[in-house]
C-alpha positions as a Markdown table, in Angstrom:
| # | Residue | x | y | z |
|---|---|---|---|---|
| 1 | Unk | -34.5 | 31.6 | -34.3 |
| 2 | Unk | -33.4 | 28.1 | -36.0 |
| 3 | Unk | -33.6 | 30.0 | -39.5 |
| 4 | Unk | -31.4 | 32.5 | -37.7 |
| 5 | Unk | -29.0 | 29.9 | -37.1 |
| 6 | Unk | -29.3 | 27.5 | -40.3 |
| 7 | Unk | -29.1 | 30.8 | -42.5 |
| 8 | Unk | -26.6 | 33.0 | -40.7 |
| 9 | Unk | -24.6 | 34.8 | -43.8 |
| 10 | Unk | -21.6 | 34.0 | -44.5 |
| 11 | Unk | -20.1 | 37.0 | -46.8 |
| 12 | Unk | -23.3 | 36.9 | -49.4 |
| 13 | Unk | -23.3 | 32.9 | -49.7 |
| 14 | Unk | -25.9 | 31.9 | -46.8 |
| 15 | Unk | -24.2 | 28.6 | -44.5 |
| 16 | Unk | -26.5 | 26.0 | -44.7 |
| 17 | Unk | -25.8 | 23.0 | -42.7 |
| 18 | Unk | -27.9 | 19.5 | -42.7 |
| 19 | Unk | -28.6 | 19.2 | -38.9 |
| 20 | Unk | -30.2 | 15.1 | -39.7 |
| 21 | Unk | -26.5 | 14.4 | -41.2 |
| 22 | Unk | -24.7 | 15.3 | -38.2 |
| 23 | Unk | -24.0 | 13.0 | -34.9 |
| 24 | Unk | -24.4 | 14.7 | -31.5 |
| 25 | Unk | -21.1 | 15.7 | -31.3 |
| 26 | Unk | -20.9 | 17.6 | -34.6 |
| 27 | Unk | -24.2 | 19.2 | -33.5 |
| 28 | Unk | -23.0 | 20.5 | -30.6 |
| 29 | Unk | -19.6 | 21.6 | -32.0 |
| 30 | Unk | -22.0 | 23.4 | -34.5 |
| 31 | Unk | -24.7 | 24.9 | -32.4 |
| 32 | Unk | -21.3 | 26.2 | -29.8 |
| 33 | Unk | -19.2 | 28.0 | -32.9 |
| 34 | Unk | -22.6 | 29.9 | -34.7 |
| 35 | Unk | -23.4 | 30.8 | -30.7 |
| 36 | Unk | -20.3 | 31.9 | -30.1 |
| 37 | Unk | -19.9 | 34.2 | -33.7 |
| 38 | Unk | -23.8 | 35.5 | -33.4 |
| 39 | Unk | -23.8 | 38.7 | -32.1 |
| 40 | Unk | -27.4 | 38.2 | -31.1 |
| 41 | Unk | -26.8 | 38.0 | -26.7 |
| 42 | Unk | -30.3 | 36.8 | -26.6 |
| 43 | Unk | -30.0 | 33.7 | -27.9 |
| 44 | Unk | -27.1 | 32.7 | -25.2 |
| 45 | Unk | -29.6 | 33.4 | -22.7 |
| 46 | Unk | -31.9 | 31.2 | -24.2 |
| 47 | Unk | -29.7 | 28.7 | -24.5 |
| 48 | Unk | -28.0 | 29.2 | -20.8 |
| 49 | Unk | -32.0 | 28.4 | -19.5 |
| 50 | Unk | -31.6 | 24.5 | -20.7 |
| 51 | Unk | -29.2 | 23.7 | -18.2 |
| 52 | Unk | -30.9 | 22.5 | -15.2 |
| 53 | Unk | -29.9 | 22.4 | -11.7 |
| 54 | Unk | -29.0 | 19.0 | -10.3 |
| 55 | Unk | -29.5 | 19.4 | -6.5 |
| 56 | Unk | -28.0 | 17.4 | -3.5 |
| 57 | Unk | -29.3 | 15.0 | -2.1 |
| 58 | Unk | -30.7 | 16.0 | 1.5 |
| 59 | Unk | -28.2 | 13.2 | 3.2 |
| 60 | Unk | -25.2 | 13.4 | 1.7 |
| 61 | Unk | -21.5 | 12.5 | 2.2 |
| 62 | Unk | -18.2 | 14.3 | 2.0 |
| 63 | Unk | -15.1 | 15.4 | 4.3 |
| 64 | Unk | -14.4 | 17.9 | 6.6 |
| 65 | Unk | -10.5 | 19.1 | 6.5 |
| 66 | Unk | -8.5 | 21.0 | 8.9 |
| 67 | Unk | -5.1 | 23.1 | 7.9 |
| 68 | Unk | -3.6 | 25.8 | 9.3 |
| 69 | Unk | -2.2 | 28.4 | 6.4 |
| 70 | Unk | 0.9 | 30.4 | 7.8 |
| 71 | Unk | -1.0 | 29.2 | 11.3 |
| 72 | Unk | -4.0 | 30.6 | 10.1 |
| 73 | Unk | -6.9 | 27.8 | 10.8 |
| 74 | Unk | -9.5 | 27.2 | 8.5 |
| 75 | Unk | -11.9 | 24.5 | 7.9 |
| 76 | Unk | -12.9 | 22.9 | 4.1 |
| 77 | Unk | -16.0 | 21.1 | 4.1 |
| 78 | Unk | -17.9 | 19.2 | 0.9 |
| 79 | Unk | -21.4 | 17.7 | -0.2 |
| 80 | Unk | -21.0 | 14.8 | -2.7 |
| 81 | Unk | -23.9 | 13.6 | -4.9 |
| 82 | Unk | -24.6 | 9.7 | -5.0 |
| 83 | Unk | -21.8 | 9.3 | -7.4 |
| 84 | Unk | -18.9 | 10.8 | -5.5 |
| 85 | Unk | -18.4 | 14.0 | -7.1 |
| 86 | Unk | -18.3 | 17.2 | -5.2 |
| 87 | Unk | -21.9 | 19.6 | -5.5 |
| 88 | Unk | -20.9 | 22.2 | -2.6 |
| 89 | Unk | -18.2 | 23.0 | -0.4 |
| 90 | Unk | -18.2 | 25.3 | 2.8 |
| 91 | Unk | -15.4 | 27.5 | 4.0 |
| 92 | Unk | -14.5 | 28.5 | 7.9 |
| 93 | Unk | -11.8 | 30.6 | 9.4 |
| 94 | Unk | -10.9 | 30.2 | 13.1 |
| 95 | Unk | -10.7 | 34.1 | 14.5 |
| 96 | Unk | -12.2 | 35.3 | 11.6 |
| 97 | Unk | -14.1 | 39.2 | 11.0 |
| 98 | Unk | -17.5 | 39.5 | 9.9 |
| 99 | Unk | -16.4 | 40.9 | 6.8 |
| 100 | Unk | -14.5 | 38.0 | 6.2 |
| 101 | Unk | -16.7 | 35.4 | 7.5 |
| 102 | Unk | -19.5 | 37.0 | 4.6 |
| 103 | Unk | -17.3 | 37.1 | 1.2 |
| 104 | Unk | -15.7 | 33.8 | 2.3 |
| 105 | Unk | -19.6 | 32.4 | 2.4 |
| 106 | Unk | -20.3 | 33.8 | -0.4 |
| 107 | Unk | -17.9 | 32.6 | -2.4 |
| 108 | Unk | -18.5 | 29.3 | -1.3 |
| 109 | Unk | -22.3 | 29.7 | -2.2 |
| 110 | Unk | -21.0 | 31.0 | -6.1 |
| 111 | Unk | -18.8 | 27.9 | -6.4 |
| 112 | Unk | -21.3 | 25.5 | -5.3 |
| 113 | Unk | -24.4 | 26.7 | -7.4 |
| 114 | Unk | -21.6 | 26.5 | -10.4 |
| 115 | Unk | -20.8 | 23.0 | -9.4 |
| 116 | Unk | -24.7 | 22.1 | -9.3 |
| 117 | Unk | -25.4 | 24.0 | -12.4 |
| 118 | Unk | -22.5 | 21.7 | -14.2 |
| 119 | Unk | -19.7 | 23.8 | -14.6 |
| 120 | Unk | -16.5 | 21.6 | -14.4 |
| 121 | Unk | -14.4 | 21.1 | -11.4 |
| 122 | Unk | -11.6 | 21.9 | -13.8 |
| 123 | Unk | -12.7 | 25.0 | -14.5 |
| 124 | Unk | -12.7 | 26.2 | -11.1 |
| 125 | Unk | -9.3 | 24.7 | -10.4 |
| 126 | Unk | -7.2 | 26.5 | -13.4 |
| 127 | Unk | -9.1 | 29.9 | -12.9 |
| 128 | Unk | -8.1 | 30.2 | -9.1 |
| 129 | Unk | -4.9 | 28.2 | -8.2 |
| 130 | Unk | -1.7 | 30.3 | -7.4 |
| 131 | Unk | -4.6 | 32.8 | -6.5 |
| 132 | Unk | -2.3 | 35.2 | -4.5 |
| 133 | Unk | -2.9 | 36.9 | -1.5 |
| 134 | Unk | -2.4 | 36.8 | 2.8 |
| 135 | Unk | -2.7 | 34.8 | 4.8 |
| 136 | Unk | -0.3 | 32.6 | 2.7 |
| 137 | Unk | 2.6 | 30.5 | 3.5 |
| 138 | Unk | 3.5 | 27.2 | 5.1 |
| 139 | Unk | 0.4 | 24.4 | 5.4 |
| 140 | Unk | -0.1 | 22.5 | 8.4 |
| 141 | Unk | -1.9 | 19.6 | 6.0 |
| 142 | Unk | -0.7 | 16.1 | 5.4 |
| 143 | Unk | -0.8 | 16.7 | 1.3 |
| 144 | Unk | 0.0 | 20.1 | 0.8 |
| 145 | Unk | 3.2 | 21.9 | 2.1 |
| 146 | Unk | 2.2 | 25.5 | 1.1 |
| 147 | Unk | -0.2 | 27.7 | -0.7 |
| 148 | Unk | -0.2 | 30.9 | -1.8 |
| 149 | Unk | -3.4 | 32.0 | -0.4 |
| 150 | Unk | -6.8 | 30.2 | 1.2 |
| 151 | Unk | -8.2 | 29.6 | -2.2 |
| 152 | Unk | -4.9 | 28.2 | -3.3 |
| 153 | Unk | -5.4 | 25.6 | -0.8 |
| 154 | Unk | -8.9 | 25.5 | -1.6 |
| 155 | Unk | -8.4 | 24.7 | -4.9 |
| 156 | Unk | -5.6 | 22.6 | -4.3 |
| 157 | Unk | -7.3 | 20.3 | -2.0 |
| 158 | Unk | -10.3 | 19.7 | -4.1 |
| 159 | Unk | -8.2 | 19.1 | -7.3 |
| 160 | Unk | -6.4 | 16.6 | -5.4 |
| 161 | Unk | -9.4 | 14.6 | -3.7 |
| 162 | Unk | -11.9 | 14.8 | -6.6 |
| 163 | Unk | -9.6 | 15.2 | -9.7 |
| 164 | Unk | -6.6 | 13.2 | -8.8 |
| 165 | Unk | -4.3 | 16.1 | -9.4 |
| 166 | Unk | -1.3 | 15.0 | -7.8 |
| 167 | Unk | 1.3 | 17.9 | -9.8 |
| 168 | Unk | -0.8 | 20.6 | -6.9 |
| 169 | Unk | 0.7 | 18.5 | -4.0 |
| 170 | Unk | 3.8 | 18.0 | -2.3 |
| 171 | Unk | 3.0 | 15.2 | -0.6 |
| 172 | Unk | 1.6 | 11.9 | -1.7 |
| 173 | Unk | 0.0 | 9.3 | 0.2 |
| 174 | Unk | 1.7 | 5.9 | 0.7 |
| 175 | Unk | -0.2 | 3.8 | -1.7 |
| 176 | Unk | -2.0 | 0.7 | 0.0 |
| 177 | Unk | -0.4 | -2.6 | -0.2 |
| 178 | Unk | -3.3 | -5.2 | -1.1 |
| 179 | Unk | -1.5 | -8.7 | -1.5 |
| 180 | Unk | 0.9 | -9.4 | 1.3 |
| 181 | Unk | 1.5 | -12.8 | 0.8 |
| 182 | Unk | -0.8 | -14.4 | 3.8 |
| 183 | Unk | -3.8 | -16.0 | 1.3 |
| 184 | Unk | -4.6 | -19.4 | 1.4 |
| 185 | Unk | -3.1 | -19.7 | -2.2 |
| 186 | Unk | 0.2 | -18.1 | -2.0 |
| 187 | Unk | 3.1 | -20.6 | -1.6 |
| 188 | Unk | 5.5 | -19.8 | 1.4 |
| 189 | Unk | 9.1 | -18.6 | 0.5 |
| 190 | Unk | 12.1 | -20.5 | 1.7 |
| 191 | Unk | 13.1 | -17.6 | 3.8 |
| 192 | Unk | 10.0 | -17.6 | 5.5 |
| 193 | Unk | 10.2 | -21.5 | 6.2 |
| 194 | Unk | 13.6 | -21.2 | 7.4 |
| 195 | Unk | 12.5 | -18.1 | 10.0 |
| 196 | Unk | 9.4 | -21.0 | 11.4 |
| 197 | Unk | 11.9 | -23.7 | 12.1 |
| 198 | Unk | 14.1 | -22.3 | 15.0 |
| 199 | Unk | 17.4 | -23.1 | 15.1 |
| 200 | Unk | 19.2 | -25.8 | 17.4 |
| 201 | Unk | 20.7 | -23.2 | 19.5 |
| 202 | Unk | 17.3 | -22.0 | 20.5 |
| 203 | Unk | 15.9 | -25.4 | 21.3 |
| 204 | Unk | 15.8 | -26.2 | 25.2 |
| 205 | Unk | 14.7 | -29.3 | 26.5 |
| 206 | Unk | 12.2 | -28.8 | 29.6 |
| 207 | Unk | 12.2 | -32.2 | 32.3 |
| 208 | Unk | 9.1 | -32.9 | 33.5 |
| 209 | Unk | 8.3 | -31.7 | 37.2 |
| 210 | Unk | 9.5 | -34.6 | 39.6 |
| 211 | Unk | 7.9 | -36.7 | 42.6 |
| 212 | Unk | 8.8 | -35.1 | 46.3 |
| 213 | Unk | 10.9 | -38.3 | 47.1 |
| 214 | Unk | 12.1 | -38.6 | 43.6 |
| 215 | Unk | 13.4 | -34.4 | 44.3 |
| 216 | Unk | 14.7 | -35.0 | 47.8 |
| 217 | Unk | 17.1 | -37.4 | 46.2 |
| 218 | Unk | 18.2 | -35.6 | 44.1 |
| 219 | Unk | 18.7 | -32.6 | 46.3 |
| 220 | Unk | 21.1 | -34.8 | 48.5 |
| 221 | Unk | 22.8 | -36.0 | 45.7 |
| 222 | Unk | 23.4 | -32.7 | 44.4 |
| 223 | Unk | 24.7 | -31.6 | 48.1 |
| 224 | Unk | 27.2 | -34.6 | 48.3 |
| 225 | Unk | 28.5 | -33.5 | 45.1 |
| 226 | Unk | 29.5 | -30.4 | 46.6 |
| 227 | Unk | 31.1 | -31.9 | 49.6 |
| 228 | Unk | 33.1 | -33.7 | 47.6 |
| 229 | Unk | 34.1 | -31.1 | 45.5 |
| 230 | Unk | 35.0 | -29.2 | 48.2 |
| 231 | Unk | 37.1 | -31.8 | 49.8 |
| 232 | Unk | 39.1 | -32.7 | 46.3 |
| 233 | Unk | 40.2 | -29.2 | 46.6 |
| 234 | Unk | 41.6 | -29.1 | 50.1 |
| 235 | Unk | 42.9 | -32.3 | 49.1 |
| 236 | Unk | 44.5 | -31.0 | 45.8 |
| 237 | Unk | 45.7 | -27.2 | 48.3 |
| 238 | Unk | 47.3 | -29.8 | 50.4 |
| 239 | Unk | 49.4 | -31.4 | 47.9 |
| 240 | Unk | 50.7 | -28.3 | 46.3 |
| 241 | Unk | 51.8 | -27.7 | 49.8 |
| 242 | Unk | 55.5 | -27.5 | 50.1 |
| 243 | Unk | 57.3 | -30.1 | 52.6 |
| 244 | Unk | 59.6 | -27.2 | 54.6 |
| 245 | Unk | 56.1 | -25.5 | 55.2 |
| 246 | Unk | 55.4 | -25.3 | 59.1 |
| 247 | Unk | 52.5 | -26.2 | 61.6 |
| 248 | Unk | 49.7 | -23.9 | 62.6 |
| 249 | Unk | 50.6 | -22.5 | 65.9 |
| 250 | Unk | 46.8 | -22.5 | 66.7 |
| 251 | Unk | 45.8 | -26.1 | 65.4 |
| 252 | Unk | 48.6 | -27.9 | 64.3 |
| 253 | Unk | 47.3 | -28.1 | 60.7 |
| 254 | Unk | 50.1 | -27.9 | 58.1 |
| 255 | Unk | 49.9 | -24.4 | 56.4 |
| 256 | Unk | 51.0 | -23.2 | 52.8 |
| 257 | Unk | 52.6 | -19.9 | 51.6 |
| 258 | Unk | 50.9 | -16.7 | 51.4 |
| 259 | Unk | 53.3 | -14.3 | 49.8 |
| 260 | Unk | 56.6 | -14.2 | 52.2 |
| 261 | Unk | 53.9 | -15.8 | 54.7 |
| 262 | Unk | 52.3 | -19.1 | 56.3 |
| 263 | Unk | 48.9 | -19.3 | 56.2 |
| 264 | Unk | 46.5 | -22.3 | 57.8 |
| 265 | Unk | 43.9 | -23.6 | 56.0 |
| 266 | Unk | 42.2 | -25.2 | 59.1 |
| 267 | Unk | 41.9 | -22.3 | 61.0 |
| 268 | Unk | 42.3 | -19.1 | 58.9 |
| 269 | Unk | 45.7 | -17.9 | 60.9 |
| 270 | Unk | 48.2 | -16.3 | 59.1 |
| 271 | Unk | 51.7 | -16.9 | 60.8 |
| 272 | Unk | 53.7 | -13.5 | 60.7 |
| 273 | Unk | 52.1 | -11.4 | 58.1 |
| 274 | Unk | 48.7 | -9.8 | 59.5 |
């Protein structure tokens, strides 16, 4: 088999390459282009049977998501190995049929034994987005808006949490802000200074509860003050009287004019108007 594949012809000159000369990645370029022009299928198959099968862990993390496709529910769930990267992913439909319910399982079985077999995320992703087909439409998701079809969204949603493929979204999610200014060795702005110094308008100056004697003083004091107030304005009412004005018919007290009236202070009578 190696003879078959150091010697394959080449028109009548045999191709004869120096496999110790070559670094890994010429080898394999090598050993993929004579695989790929031999005729021989048996030889692939030989070949396929190096790849291993990396299995899952038996605890293992992952997400579960929730959409609803033209209000269509369906559930997305995925098995990471230890290094984050996806090895299986499960598919459920809310109100589904048995028929539907079986190729949907299937399908999630293919992909994952693909994944655990090592064929590239990438793959997957170009060979079924803009898969068409119903249901389809609008996405209840918080990334993606639409899809044409459940693998669509499939496809789209694992492109976008495993690959970073942000062009299959319409949605992107706010970035996190790490630094916002409150360590220990971040200088405060002057705008921030000026906002923890209040203003003078906003400063109130609070007297200290007083004594009970100390507060019954006062309270007279205060009370006096109004007396007097009040008897500064009769006072001043009585001055703007005018001299013609006439006496209260009911108390004798001088009145002042009330419009084309008399009216008394004293006593509250009004002296021809009612």
């Amino acid at each position: 088999m190696k003879d078959a594949i150091l010697n394959e012809p080449l028109g009548l000159e045999p191709n004869i390459v120096d496999m110790s000369q070559l670094t890994v990645r010429e080898l394999l370029e090598e050993v993929q282009k004579r695989v790929q022009s031999s005729p021989d299928t048996k030889l692939k198959r030989e070949l396929a049977t190096i790849v291993e099968r990396r299995t899952l862990p038996a605890k293992r993390r992952g997400f579960t998501q929730k959409a609803k496709i033209n209000g269509q529910a369906i559930f997305l769930r995925t098995g990471e190995y230890a290094d984050g990267t996806v090895g299986e992913i499960f598919i459920d439909m809310a109100k589904e049929g048995a028929t539907m319910r079986s190729m949907l399982n299937c399908f999630a079985i293919a992909i994952s034994i693909g994944l655990q077999y090592g064929v590239p995320m990438e793959e997957f992703v170009e060979k079924f987005v803009f898969t068409r087909f119903e249901p389809s439409g609008m996405v209840d998701h918080p990334n993606i808006k639409s899809a044409t079809s459940i693998v669509d969204f499939i496809f789209r949603s694992l492109a976008y949490e495993y690959l970073g493929r942000a062009d299959l979204v319409h949605v992107l999610d706010k970035p996190e802000v790490m630094n916002t200014g409150n360590a220990e060795w971040d200088h405060p702005s002057p705008a921030e200074t000026e906002k923890k110094t209040p203003p003078l308008s906003e400063v109130r100056i609070i007297a200290k509860p007083a004594s009970a004697p100390a507060a019954l003083a006062a309270h007279k004091l205060v009370k006096n003050m109004k007396m007097d107030s009040g008897l500064d304005a009769v006072n001043a009412a009585a001055k703007s009287m005018q001299s013609d004005a006439p006496a209260c018919n009911t108390c004798g007290h001088i009145t002042i004019r009330s419009g084309t009236c008399y009216k008394c202070l004293n006593c509250g009578n009004s002296m021809g108007c009612s």
